[in-house]
Amino acid sequence: MTTNQLLPISRDFTALAPLKRQEACTRLPIKPAVLHCGAFKLRAAAPDTPTLSQLPEPSGDWKRKIPVIGETFFFTSDAASWARDRVACHGPVFQSHLLGKPTVVVGDLPNWQKALAADFKHLHQKFPESFMKASGSMPMNIKEVHASRRKTIAKAFESEAMAGYLPFMEAILTKYLAIWADKPAGVDLRRAGQTLGFEFAAALVLGQELDEQTRDELSQHYANVIKAFFTIPIDLPFTTFGKALASRTAIQDWIHGNILEELKQYLETHKLQGRRGIIHHFLDCLDTTNVAESDVDQRIADTIQSVILAGNDTTATGMTSLLGIWPSIPQRVKDKLQEEQGMVTRKHGVEMGPKAMAAMPYALSTVKEVLRLLPALPAIWREAVDDFELGGKLIRKGSSVMLMTHPAHAADPKLKSGPSTMEKQMDLNDLEVSFQPERWLQESTRPGLAVWGMGPHTCQGIPLFYQEAKMMVAMLSRKYDVNTLSGPVEWSQLPLINPKNAAHAAIIDLHMKQKLLFVLPAWQSESSALRTAAWFRSGKISALA
Ligand code: HEM
């Protein structure tokens, strides 16, 4: 559709908007239907459809806020509530001023879908210059480059490849859960999620586990590169940007020095056939058309670096959310999970093979319910490449467009079919009501999930994360429990979902929990019993045995 064509106006503002507030807000001018006298009948004419230039711009009251800073403060202090209030007042497509720029915000699923279906046409992916330079990311807004890389990566996420990663995943999760259960003082949730996220990303991409020192150093370098997202590109040794550039060089040096030689052998002789990390699948279909021979190594190094980057922080956040929310998940859900795991182990044994993994629909629904309530990625960013219509509003060429996940999940019309109001079904403080994995099991109640993005850039790591998270849920249900030592976790949305303060949790081996609760005096609370269990395991109070 060209920009000159007539465009229909969507008048579906939002199901969330309370009437009073909506009345106070700007509305689209709705023309009264004209009544025509036909031969013996009245019929309403189709409402006039305005041209693009007649459409209103998205409304918003940021101009009344602080100049330059705009609404940044409100946005960063509680992004989810801020967005929900603005959607209620201005509709799902509204205007704000964030991080120094006028920004159009999109906060419902139909407009997410419509906007991202127009990727490469009306919108393109735009990361801050500082991040592009520091990450050395390939320009994914060029359609052909994007298509070629997507094709290279796709094979690594097909079901045959996924089955090959299962033993790696099982080994990594078994190792970490045992380590955490042994920590006398519990674990810092954010740190635990980060270590696991990086280990998963790096080990699965490379097809080998890293030694502890290399893992920690590389993980820190990746964290430095991510920090370049929200910074000014001034290259000095002490600036965030300067440190990010230095870290990128260190990552590249490490890949060139430790990985490429081995991969070359693989390419030449396929000697490493047994070692099937994500990268080995890439190599099988690496598209080197238009790539000079001398640049092939660099292309491989860039692919390794960027896929670890894409999967690292997101997986870390997803795992932190899962561990952090686990203590508050209702017992009825945990009972069903245990029941499902009982059936799986009876039928497929204790090993987490492909058949066992496929027989866990309730565990997968639990993972999706966690992502619905705690979307690991709060938003994605785009830039408008021409004038176009979205939600009945004119989006001008050059506008920054931010698509927010939390309000999109909160405004999902599918939530209406639940037992209580939409707001209650997003309430993290009342999971008894809001946490319903069952909603994912049937088409009629299944909500949408914006957290993976939509359209041509939809996340390619979806099957990988689902497999990792499902296995975590299975292991927790079979053998472990999580207990927070610093009260229920409070969550902050930006830059990614994470506990607001350092949130400590004890990961408890269920067998030990039972043994210890049995020997402890009746007055001892469960949480202190659980903490003591960890001490007991560590050998510090072995006298009890
Ligand atoms: C909870 C975990 C994850 C979340 C929430 C997530 C989310 C996303 C989102 C929203 C996008 C689209 C970005 C945009 O449109 O601008 C994306 C793209 C991508 N993700 Fe993920 N992701 C996760 C895990 C992973 C993992 C584990 C991998 C692989 C190791 C991965 C690989 C990718 C790749 C390659 C793209 C780029 C696709 C493209 O541009 O065509 N992701 N991810």
Coordinates of C-alpha atoms and ligand atoms in Angstrom, one line a residue:
M1 CA 0.0 0.0 0.0
T2 CA 1.5 3.4 -0.9
T3 CA 1.3 6.3 1.4
N4 CA -1.1 8.1 -0.9
Q5 CA -3.8 5.5 -0.7
L6 CA -6.8 6.0 1.5
L7 CA -6.3 4.4 4.9
P8 CA -8.9 3.0 7.2
I9 CA -8.9 4.4 10.7
S10 CA -8.8 1.9 13.6
R11 CA -11.0 3.3 16.3
D12 CA -10.3 0.5 18.7
F13 CA -8.5 2.6 21.3
T14 CA -8.0 0.2 24.1
A15 CA -10.0 -2.2 26.1
L16 CA -8.2 -0.9 29.2
A17 CA -9.3 2.8 29.0
P18 CA -11.5 3.7 31.8
L19 CA -14.3 5.9 30.5
K20 CA -13.7 9.0 32.5
R21 CA -10.0 9.3 31.6
Q22 CA -10.7 8.6 27.9
E23 CA -13.3 11.4 27.8
A24 CA -10.6 13.8 29.0
C25 CA -8.2 12.6 26.3
T26 CA -8.0 13.5 22.6
R27 CA -10.3 11.4 20.5
L28 CA -10.3 10.8 16.8
P29 CA -12.9 13.0 15.0
I30 CA -15.6 10.4 14.3
K31 CA -17.8 11.6 11.4
P32 CA -21.5 10.8 11.8
A33 CA -22.8 8.2 9.4
V34 CA -24.8 9.9 6.6
L35 CA -28.3 8.5 6.1
H36 CA -29.2 8.1 2.4
C37 CA -32.8 7.7 1.2
G38 CA -32.8 4.8 -1.2
A39 CA -35.8 3.2 -2.8
F40 CA -37.8 2.3 0.4
K41 CA -34.8 1.8 2.6
L42 CA -32.3 3.7 4.7
R43 CA -28.7 2.7 4.7
A44 CA -25.6 4.1 6.4
A45 CA -22.8 5.1 4.1
A46 CA -19.3 3.8 4.8
P47 CA -17.6 6.5 7.0
D48 CA -15.2 8.7 5.1
T49 CA -11.6 7.4 5.2
P50 CA -9.2 10.2 5.6
T51 CA -5.9 10.4 3.7
L52 CA -2.7 9.9 5.5
S53 CA -2.1 13.7 5.8
Q54 CA -5.5 14.1 7.4
L55 CA -4.8 11.7 10.2
P56 CA -4.0 13.0 13.7
E57 CA -0.6 12.5 15.2
P58 CA -0.4 10.3 18.3
S59 CA -1.5 12.2 21.3
G60 CA 0.6 12.6 24.5
D61 CA 1.1 15.1 27.3
W62 CA 4.9 14.9 27.5
K63 CA 5.3 18.6 26.5
R64 CA 3.9 19.5 29.9
K65 CA 6.8 17.6 31.5
I66 CA 10.4 18.6 31.9
P67 CA 12.1 19.8 28.7
V68 CA 14.7 17.5 27.1
I69 CA 14.1 14.9 29.8
G70 CA 10.4 14.6 28.9
E71 CA 8.9 11.5 30.5
T72 CA 12.2 9.6 30.9
F73 CA 12.1 9.7 34.7
F74 CA 8.5 8.3 34.9
F75 CA 9.3 5.8 32.2
T76 CA 12.5 4.5 33.9
S77 CA 11.1 4.4 37.4
D78 CA 8.1 2.2 36.6
A79 CA 7.8 1.5 32.9
A80 CA 4.9 -0.9 33.2
S81 CA 2.6 1.4 35.2
W82 CA 3.7 4.4 33.2
A83 CA 2.8 2.7 29.9
R84 CA -0.5 1.3 31.2
D85 CA -1.6 4.8 32.4
R86 CA -0.6 6.4 29.1
V87 CA -2.4 3.7 27.0
A88 CA -5.5 4.2 29.2
C89 CA -5.4 7.9 28.5
H90 CA -4.2 8.3 24.9
G91 CA -4.9 4.9 23.3
P92 CA -2.4 2.2 22.4
V93 CA -0.4 4.4 20.0
F94 CA 0.8 7.5 21.8
Q95 CA 3.5 10.1 21.8
S96 CA 6.1 10.6 24.5
H97 CA 9.6 12.0 24.9
L98 CA 12.1 9.4 26.2
L99 CA 15.9 9.3 26.5
G100 CA 16.2 12.7 24.8
K101 CA 14.0 11.9 21.8
P102 CA 10.4 12.3 20.8
T103 CA 9.2 8.6 20.7
V104 CA 6.0 7.0 19.5
V105 CA 5.0 4.2 21.9
V106 CA 3.0 1.2 20.8
G107 CA 1.2 -0.7 23.6
D108 CA -1.2 -3.3 22.3
L109 CA -0.9 -6.6 20.3
P110 CA -2.9 -5.7 17.1
N111 CA -0.7 -2.6 16.6
W112 CA 2.5 -4.5 17.4
Q113 CA 1.5 -7.0 14.7
K114 CA 0.6 -4.4 12.2
A115 CA 3.8 -2.3 12.8
L116 CA 6.2 -5.3 12.7
A117 CA 4.6 -6.8 9.6
A118 CA 5.8 -3.5 8.0
D119 CA 9.4 -4.0 9.1
F120 CA 11.7 -3.1 6.2
K121 CA 8.8 -1.3 4.6
H122 CA 7.7 1.5 7.0
L123 CA 10.0 0.7 9.8
H124 CA 13.6 -0.5 10.3
Q125 CA 15.5 -1.8 13.3
K126 CA 17.5 1.0 14.8
F127 CA 19.9 0.5 17.8
P128 CA 21.8 3.4 19.3
E129 CA 25.0 4.3 17.4
S130 CA 27.0 3.5 20.5
F131 CA 25.6 0.0 20.6
M132 CA 26.1 -0.7 16.9
K133 CA 29.7 0.4 17.1
A134 CA 30.5 -1.5 20.4
S135 CA 28.8 -4.7 19.4
G136 CA 30.0 -4.6 15.8
S137 CA 26.5 -5.8 14.9
M138 CA 25.7 -6.4 11.3
P139 CA 23.2 -3.9 9.8
M140 CA 20.0 -6.0 10.2
N141 CA 17.9 -3.3 8.6
I142 CA 19.3 -4.3 5.1
K143 CA 16.8 -6.8 3.9
E144 CA 19.2 -9.0 1.9
V145 CA 21.9 -9.1 4.7
H146 CA 19.2 -10.0 7.2
A147 CA 17.7 -12.7 5.1
S148 CA 21.1 -14.3 4.5
R149 CA 22.0 -14.3 8.2
R150 CA 18.6 -15.7 9.2
K151 CA 19.0 -18.5 6.7
T152 CA 22.5 -19.3 8.1
I153 CA 21.2 -19.5 11.6
A154 CA 17.8 -21.3 11.0
K155 CA 19.2 -24.9 10.8
A156 CA 20.6 -24.6 14.3
F157 CA 17.1 -24.2 15.7
E158 CA 15.4 -27.1 13.9
S159 CA 14.2 -30.0 15.9
E160 CA 17.0 -32.4 15.0
A161 CA 19.6 -29.8 16.1
M162 CA 17.6 -29.1 19.3
A163 CA 17.6 -32.7 20.3
G164 CA 21.4 -32.7 20.0
Y165 CA 21.7 -29.8 22.6
L166 CA 19.7 -31.7 25.3
P167 CA 22.6 -33.5 26.9
F168 CA 24.5 -30.2 27.2
M169 CA 21.5 -28.5 28.8
E170 CA 20.9 -31.3 31.2
A171 CA 24.6 -31.3 32.3
I172 CA 24.7 -27.5 32.8
L173 CA 21.4 -27.3 34.7
T174 CA 22.3 -30.3 36.9
K175 CA 25.6 -28.7 37.7
Y176 CA 24.3 -25.3 38.6
L177 CA 21.3 -26.5 40.7
A178 CA 23.6 -28.7 42.7
I179 CA 26.0 -25.8 43.2
W180 CA 23.3 -23.4 44.3
A181 CA 21.7 -26.0 46.6
D182 CA 25.0 -26.2 48.3
K183 CA 25.4 -22.5 49.0
P184 CA 25.0 -21.9 52.7
A185 CA 23.9 -18.2 52.3
G186 CA 21.7 -18.8 49.3
V187 CA 22.3 -17.2 45.8
D188 CA 21.9 -13.8 44.4
L189 CA 19.1 -14.4 41.8
R190 CA 20.4 -11.9 39.3
R191 CA 23.9 -13.2 39.4
A192 CA 22.7 -16.8 39.2
G193 CA 20.6 -16.0 36.1
Q194 CA 23.5 -14.2 34.5
T195 CA 25.9 -17.0 35.0
L196 CA 23.4 -19.6 33.7
G197 CA 22.4 -17.4 30.8
F198 CA 26.0 -16.9 29.7
E199 CA 26.9 -20.6 30.2
F200 CA 23.9 -21.7 28.1
A201 CA 24.6 -19.2 25.3
A202 CA 28.3 -19.8 25.1
A203 CA 28.3 -23.6 25.6
L204 CA 25.5 -24.2 23.2
V205 CA 26.8 -21.9 20.5
L206 CA 30.3 -23.4 20.7
G207 CA 29.4 -26.9 21.6
Q208 CA 31.7 -27.1 24.6
E209 CA 31.7 -25.9 28.2
L210 CA 34.1 -23.1 29.1
D211 CA 36.4 -23.2 32.1
E212 CA 35.3 -21.0 34.9
Q213 CA 37.8 -18.3 34.5
T214 CA 37.2 -17.9 30.7
R215 CA 33.4 -18.0 31.3
D216 CA 33.6 -15.2 33.9
E217 CA 35.9 -13.0 31.9
L218 CA 33.9 -13.4 28.7
S219 CA 30.6 -12.8 30.5
Q220 CA 32.0 -9.6 31.9
H221 CA 33.1 -8.4 28.5
Y222 CA 29.6 -9.2 27.1
A223 CA 28.1 -7.2 30.0
N224 CA 30.3 -4.2 29.1
V225 CA 29.2 -4.4 25.4
I226 CA 25.5 -4.4 26.5
K227 CA 26.1 -1.3 28.7
A228 CA 26.9 0.6 25.5
F229 CA 23.1 0.5 24.7
F230 CA 22.3 3.5 26.9
T231 CA 25.5 5.6 26.6
I232 CA 27.1 8.4 24.6
P233 CA 29.7 7.2 22.1
I234 CA 32.8 8.9 23.5
D235 CA 35.8 6.6 23.1
L236 CA 38.1 7.1 26.1
P237 CA 39.5 4.3 28.3
F238 CA 37.4 5.3 31.3
T239 CA 34.0 5.9 29.5
T240 CA 31.4 3.2 29.3
F241 CA 31.7 3.3 25.5
G242 CA 35.5 3.1 25.6
K243 CA 35.3 0.0 27.9
A244 CA 32.7 -1.6 25.6
L245 CA 35.0 -1.2 22.6
A246 CA 37.9 -2.7 24.5
S247 CA 35.6 -5.6 25.5
R248 CA 34.6 -6.2 22.0
T249 CA 38.2 -6.4 20.9
A250 CA 38.8 -8.9 23.8
I251 CA 35.9 -11.1 22.7
Q252 CA 37.0 -11.0 19.0
D253 CA 40.6 -11.9 20.1
W254 CA 39.4 -14.8 22.1
I255 CA 37.2 -16.1 19.3
H256 CA 40.1 -15.8 16.7
G257 CA 42.7 -17.3 19.1
N258 CA 40.6 -20.2 20.6
I259 CA 37.7 -21.1 18.4
L260 CA 38.4 -20.4 14.7
E261 CA 41.3 -22.9 14.3
E262 CA 39.2 -25.7 15.6
L263 CA 36.3 -24.7 13.4
K264 CA 38.5 -24.7 10.3
Q265 CA 39.4 -28.3 11.0
Y266 CA 35.7 -29.1 11.2
L267 CA 35.1 -27.4 7.9
E268 CA 37.9 -29.3 6.2
T269 CA 37.5 -32.8 7.7
H270 CA 34.3 -32.9 9.6
K271 CA 36.4 -34.5 12.3
L272 CA 34.4 -32.8 15.0
Q273 CA 31.1 -34.4 13.9
G274 CA 30.4 -35.5 17.4
R275 CA 30.6 -31.9 18.7
R276 CA 27.4 -30.3 17.6
G277 CA 27.1 -26.8 19.0
I278 CA 24.9 -24.1 17.3
I279 CA 28.0 -22.9 15.4
H280 CA 28.5 -26.3 13.7
H281 CA 25.1 -26.1 12.2
F282 CA 25.8 -22.5 11.0
L283 CA 28.9 -23.8 9.3
D284 CA 27.0 -26.4 7.4
C285 CA 25.0 -23.7 5.6
L286 CA 27.2 -20.6 6.0
D287 CA 26.4 -18.2 3.1
T288 CA 29.7 -16.8 1.9
T289 CA 28.3 -15.4 -1.3
N290 CA 29.9 -12.0 -1.9
V291 CA 32.2 -12.6 1.0
A292 CA 35.9 -12.4 0.1
E293 CA 37.9 -15.5 1.2
S294 CA 40.0 -13.4 3.6
D295 CA 36.7 -12.2 5.3
V296 CA 35.2 -15.6 5.9
D297 CA 36.9 -16.0 9.3
Q298 CA 35.6 -12.6 10.3
R299 CA 32.1 -13.5 9.2
I300 CA 32.2 -16.6 11.3
A301 CA 33.6 -14.7 14.3
D302 CA 30.9 -12.0 13.9
T303 CA 28.2 -14.7 13.8
I304 CA 29.5 -16.4 17.0
Q305 CA 29.7 -13.1 18.8
S306 CA 26.3 -11.8 17.7
V307 CA 24.4 -15.0 18.5
I308 CA 25.9 -15.2 22.0
L309 CA 25.0 -11.5 22.4
A310 CA 21.4 -12.2 21.3
G311 CA 21.0 -15.2 23.6
N312 CA 23.0 -14.2 26.7
D313 CA 21.2 -11.4 28.5
T314 CA 17.7 -12.4 27.4
T315 CA 18.2 -16.0 28.6
A316 CA 19.7 -14.7 31.9
T317 CA 16.7 -12.5 32.5
G318 CA 14.3 -15.3 31.6
M319 CA 16.1 -17.7 34.1
T320 CA 16.2 -15.0 36.8
S321 CA 12.4 -14.5 36.4
L322 CA 11.7 -18.2 36.6
L323 CA 13.8 -18.6 39.8
G324 CA 12.5 -15.4 41.3
I325 CA 8.8 -16.1 40.8
W326 CA 9.1 -19.8 41.7
P327 CA 8.5 -19.3 45.5
S328 CA 5.3 -17.4 44.8
I329 CA 3.9 -19.8 42.2
P330 CA 0.7 -21.3 43.7
Q331 CA 0.9 -24.8 45.2
R332 CA -1.9 -26.1 42.8
V333 CA 0.5 -25.3 39.9
K334 CA 3.4 -27.0 41.5
D335 CA 1.3 -30.1 42.3
K336 CA 0.3 -30.3 38.6
L337 CA 3.9 -29.9 37.5
Q338 CA 5.0 -32.7 39.8
E339 CA 2.1 -34.9 38.5
E340 CA 3.3 -34.3 35.0
Q341 CA 6.9 -35.1 35.8
G342 CA 5.7 -38.3 37.5
M343 CA 4.1 -39.4 34.3
V344 CA 7.1 -38.3 32.2
T345 CA 9.6 -40.3 34.3
R346 CA 7.3 -43.4 34.5
K347 CA 7.0 -43.4 30.7
H348 CA 10.4 -42.1 29.5
G349 CA 12.8 -42.6 32.4
V350 CA 14.7 -39.8 34.3
E351 CA 16.8 -38.7 31.3
M352 CA 15.5 -35.5 29.6
G353 CA 15.6 -36.9 26.1
P354 CA 13.5 -35.5 23.1
K355 CA 10.5 -37.7 23.9
A356 CA 10.4 -36.8 27.6
M357 CA 10.8 -33.1 26.7
A358 CA 7.9 -33.3 24.2
A359 CA 5.6 -34.8 26.9
M360 CA 5.7 -31.7 29.2
P361 CA 2.9 -29.4 27.9
Y362 CA 2.1 -28.1 31.4
A363 CA 5.8 -27.2 32.1
L364 CA 5.9 -25.3 28.8
S365 CA 2.7 -23.5 29.7
T366 CA 4.2 -22.5 33.0
V367 CA 7.2 -21.0 31.2
K368 CA 4.9 -19.0 28.9
E369 CA 2.9 -17.8 31.9
V370 CA 6.1 -16.5 33.5
L371 CA 7.0 -14.7 30.3
R372 CA 3.5 -13.2 30.0
L373 CA 3.8 -11.7 33.5
L374 CA 7.5 -10.9 33.4
P375 CA 8.3 -10.3 29.7
A376 CA 12.1 -10.7 29.6
L377 CA 12.5 -7.9 27.1
P378 CA 10.6 -4.7 28.0
A379 CA 10.6 -3.2 24.5
I380 CA 12.0 -3.2 21.0
W381 CA 12.9 -0.2 19.0
R382 CA 12.4 0.9 15.4
E383 CA 12.6 4.0 13.3
A384 CA 10.0 5.1 10.7
V385 CA 11.4 5.1 7.2
D386 CA 8.4 6.9 5.8
D387 CA 5.0 8.4 6.8
F388 CA 2.5 5.6 7.6
E389 CA -0.6 4.9 9.6
L390 CA -0.8 3.0 12.8
G391 CA -3.8 2.8 15.2
G392 CA -5.5 5.5 13.2
K393 CA -2.5 7.9 13.8
L394 CA 0.0 9.4 11.5
I395 CA 3.5 8.2 12.2
R396 CA 6.0 10.6 10.7
K397 CA 9.2 9.5 8.8
G398 CA 12.2 9.6 11.2
S399 CA 10.1 9.0 14.4
S400 CA 11.6 6.7 17.0
V401 CA 9.1 3.9 17.7
M402 CA 9.2 1.9 20.8
L403 CA 7.0 -1.2 21.1
M404 CA 6.4 -2.1 24.7
T405 CA 5.7 -5.7 25.8
H406 CA 4.1 -5.3 29.2
P407 CA 1.2 -3.1 28.2
A408 CA 0.7 -5.3 25.1
H409 CA 0.3 -8.4 27.3
A410 CA -1.9 -6.4 29.8
A411 CA -4.3 -5.3 27.1
D412 CA -4.7 -8.7 25.5
P413 CA -8.4 -9.3 24.8
K414 CA -7.9 -13.0 25.5
L415 CA -7.5 -12.1 29.2
K416 CA -11.2 -11.1 29.2
S417 CA -12.2 -14.7 29.1
G418 CA -10.4 -15.4 32.4
P419 CA -12.2 -15.5 35.7
S420 CA -11.5 -12.0 36.8
T421 CA -10.5 -8.6 35.4
M422 CA -7.6 -8.0 33.1
E423 CA -5.7 -6.1 35.7
K424 CA -6.0 -8.9 38.2
Q425 CA -4.6 -11.3 35.6
M426 CA -1.4 -9.3 35.4
D427 CA -1.1 -8.9 39.2
L428 CA 2.3 -10.2 40.4
N429 CA 1.2 -9.7 44.0
D430 CA -1.7 -12.2 43.6
L431 CA -0.4 -15.1 41.6
E432 CA -3.3 -17.2 43.1
V433 CA -5.5 -15.4 40.6
S434 CA -3.2 -14.3 37.9
F435 CA -0.9 -17.3 37.4
Q436 CA -2.9 -19.7 35.2
P437 CA -0.7 -21.9 33.0
E438 CA -4.0 -23.6 31.9
R439 CA -4.8 -20.6 29.7
W440 CA -2.1 -21.7 27.3
L441 CA -3.5 -25.2 26.7
Q442 CA -6.5 -24.2 24.6
E443 CA -6.7 -22.0 21.5
S444 CA -9.8 -20.2 22.9
T445 CA -8.0 -18.9 26.0
R446 CA -4.4 -18.7 24.7
P447 CA -3.0 -15.1 24.9
G448 CA -0.6 -13.5 22.5
L449 CA 3.1 -13.1 23.5
A450 CA 4.9 -10.0 22.4
V451 CA 8.1 -10.9 24.2
W452 CA 9.6 -12.7 21.1
G453 CA 9.0 -9.8 18.7
M454 CA 6.9 -10.3 15.6
G455 CA 7.3 -10.2 11.8
P456 CA 10.6 -10.7 9.9
H457 CA 12.8 -10.2 13.0
T458 CA 10.9 -12.7 15.3
C459 CA 13.4 -14.3 17.7
Q460 CA 15.1 -17.3 16.3
G461 CA 16.1 -18.6 19.7
I462 CA 12.5 -19.4 20.8
P463 CA 12.8 -23.2 20.7
L464 CA 16.1 -23.0 22.5
F465 CA 14.9 -20.9 25.4
Y466 CA 11.7 -22.9 25.7
Q467 CA 13.8 -26.1 25.9
E468 CA 16.1 -24.6 28.5
A469 CA 13.3 -23.1 30.6
K470 CA 11.1 -26.2 30.4
M471 CA 14.0 -28.3 31.6
M472 CA 14.6 -26.0 34.5
V473 CA 10.9 -26.2 35.5
A474 CA 11.1 -30.0 35.2
M475 CA 14.2 -30.2 37.4
L476 CA 12.7 -27.8 40.0
S477 CA 9.5 -29.9 40.1
R478 CA 11.3 -33.2 40.4
K479 CA 14.0 -32.4 42.9
Y480 CA 14.3 -28.8 44.1
D481 CA 12.4 -25.9 45.6
V482 CA 13.3 -22.2 45.7
N483 CA 12.8 -20.1 48.7
T484 CA 13.5 -16.3 48.8
L485 CA 15.5 -15.3 51.8
S486 CA 14.7 -11.6 51.4
G487 CA 10.9 -11.6 51.0
P488 CA 8.9 -11.7 47.8
V489 CA 11.0 -10.4 44.8
E490 CA 10.1 -6.9 43.5
W491 CA 10.7 -6.5 39.8
S492 CA 12.1 -3.6 37.8
Q493 CA 11.4 -3.4 34.1
L494 CA 14.5 -1.6 32.7
P495 CA 16.8 -2.1 31.0
L496 CA 15.6 -5.7 31.3
I497 CA 13.3 -7.4 33.9
N498 CA 15.3 -8.0 37.0
P499 CA 14.9 -8.0 40.8
K500 CA 14.8 -4.4 42.0
N501 CA 17.3 -5.1 44.8
A502 CA 19.7 -7.9 45.3
A503 CA 17.2 -10.7 45.9
H504 CA 18.6 -13.8 47.6
A505 CA 17.1 -17.2 47.2
A506 CA 17.9 -20.6 48.6
I507 CA 17.7 -23.4 46.2
I508 CA 16.7 -26.5 48.2
D509 CA 17.2 -30.1 47.4
L510 CA 13.7 -31.5 48.2
H511 CA 15.1 -34.7 49.7
M512 CA 17.3 -32.7 52.1
K513 CA 14.3 -30.4 52.9
Q514 CA 12.2 -33.3 54.1
K515 CA 15.1 -34.8 56.1
L516 CA 15.8 -31.5 57.8
L517 CA 12.3 -30.5 58.6
F518 CA 12.0 -33.9 60.2
V519 CA 15.0 -33.3 62.6
L520 CA 14.4 -29.6 63.4
P521 CA 12.3 -28.6 66.4
A522 CA 8.7 -27.7 65.6
W523 CA 9.1 -24.0 66.4
Q524 CA 11.6 -23.5 63.6
S525 CA 10.1 -21.7 60.6
E526 CA 10.2 -23.3 57.2
S527 CA 12.5 -20.6 55.8
S528 CA 15.1 -21.0 58.4
A529 CA 14.8 -24.8 58.1
L530 CA 15.5 -24.4 54.4
R531 CA 18.5 -22.2 55.0
T532 CA 19.8 -24.6 57.5
A533 CA 19.3 -27.4 54.9
A534 CA 21.8 -25.6 52.6
W535 CA 24.3 -25.4 55.5
F536 CA 23.7 -29.0 56.3
R537 CA 24.5 -30.0 52.7
S538 CA 27.7 -27.8 52.7
G539 CA 28.9 -29.9 55.6
K540 CA 29.1 -27.0 58.0
I541 CA 26.6 -28.6 60.4
S542 CA 27.3 -32.2 59.6
A543 CA 27.0 -32.9 63.4
L544 CA 23.3 -33.0 62.9
A545 CA 23.6 -36.1 60.8
Ligands
HEM1 C1 14.0 -15.2 27.0 C2 14.9 -15.2 26.0 C3 14.8 -14.4 24.8 C4 14.0 -13.3 24.5 C5 12.9 -12.7 25.4 C6 14.3 -12.9 23.1 C7 13.7 -11.9 22.5 C8 14.0 -11.5 21.2 C9 13.3 -10.4 20.5 C10 12.2 -9.6 21.0 C11 13.8 -10.4 19.2 C12 13.4 -9.4 18.1 C13 14.1 -8.1 18.2 C14 13.6 -7.1 17.3 O1 12.6 -7.3 16.5 O2 14.1 -6.0 17.3 C15 14.9 -11.4 19.1 C16 15.6 -11.6 18.0 C17 16.6 -12.6 18.0 N1 16.9 -13.5 18.9 FE1 16.0 -13.7 20.7 N2 15.3 -13.7 22.6 C18 15.6 -14.7 23.6 C19 16.5 -15.7 23.5 C20 17.3 -15.9 22.4 C21 18.3 -17.0 22.3 C22 18.6 -18.0 23.4 C23 18.8 -16.9 21.1 C24 19.9 -17.7 20.4 C25 21.0 -18.2 21.0 C26 18.2 -15.7 20.4 C27 18.5 -15.3 19.1 C28 17.9 -14.3 18.5 C29 18.3 -13.9 17.1 C30 19.3 -14.5 16.3 C31 17.4 -12.8 16.8 C32 17.5 -11.9 15.6 C33 16.4 -12.3 14.6 C34 16.3 -11.4 13.4 O3 16.7 -10.2 13.5 O4 15.9 -11.8 12.4 N3 17.3 -15.2 21.2 N4 14.9 -12.1 20.3

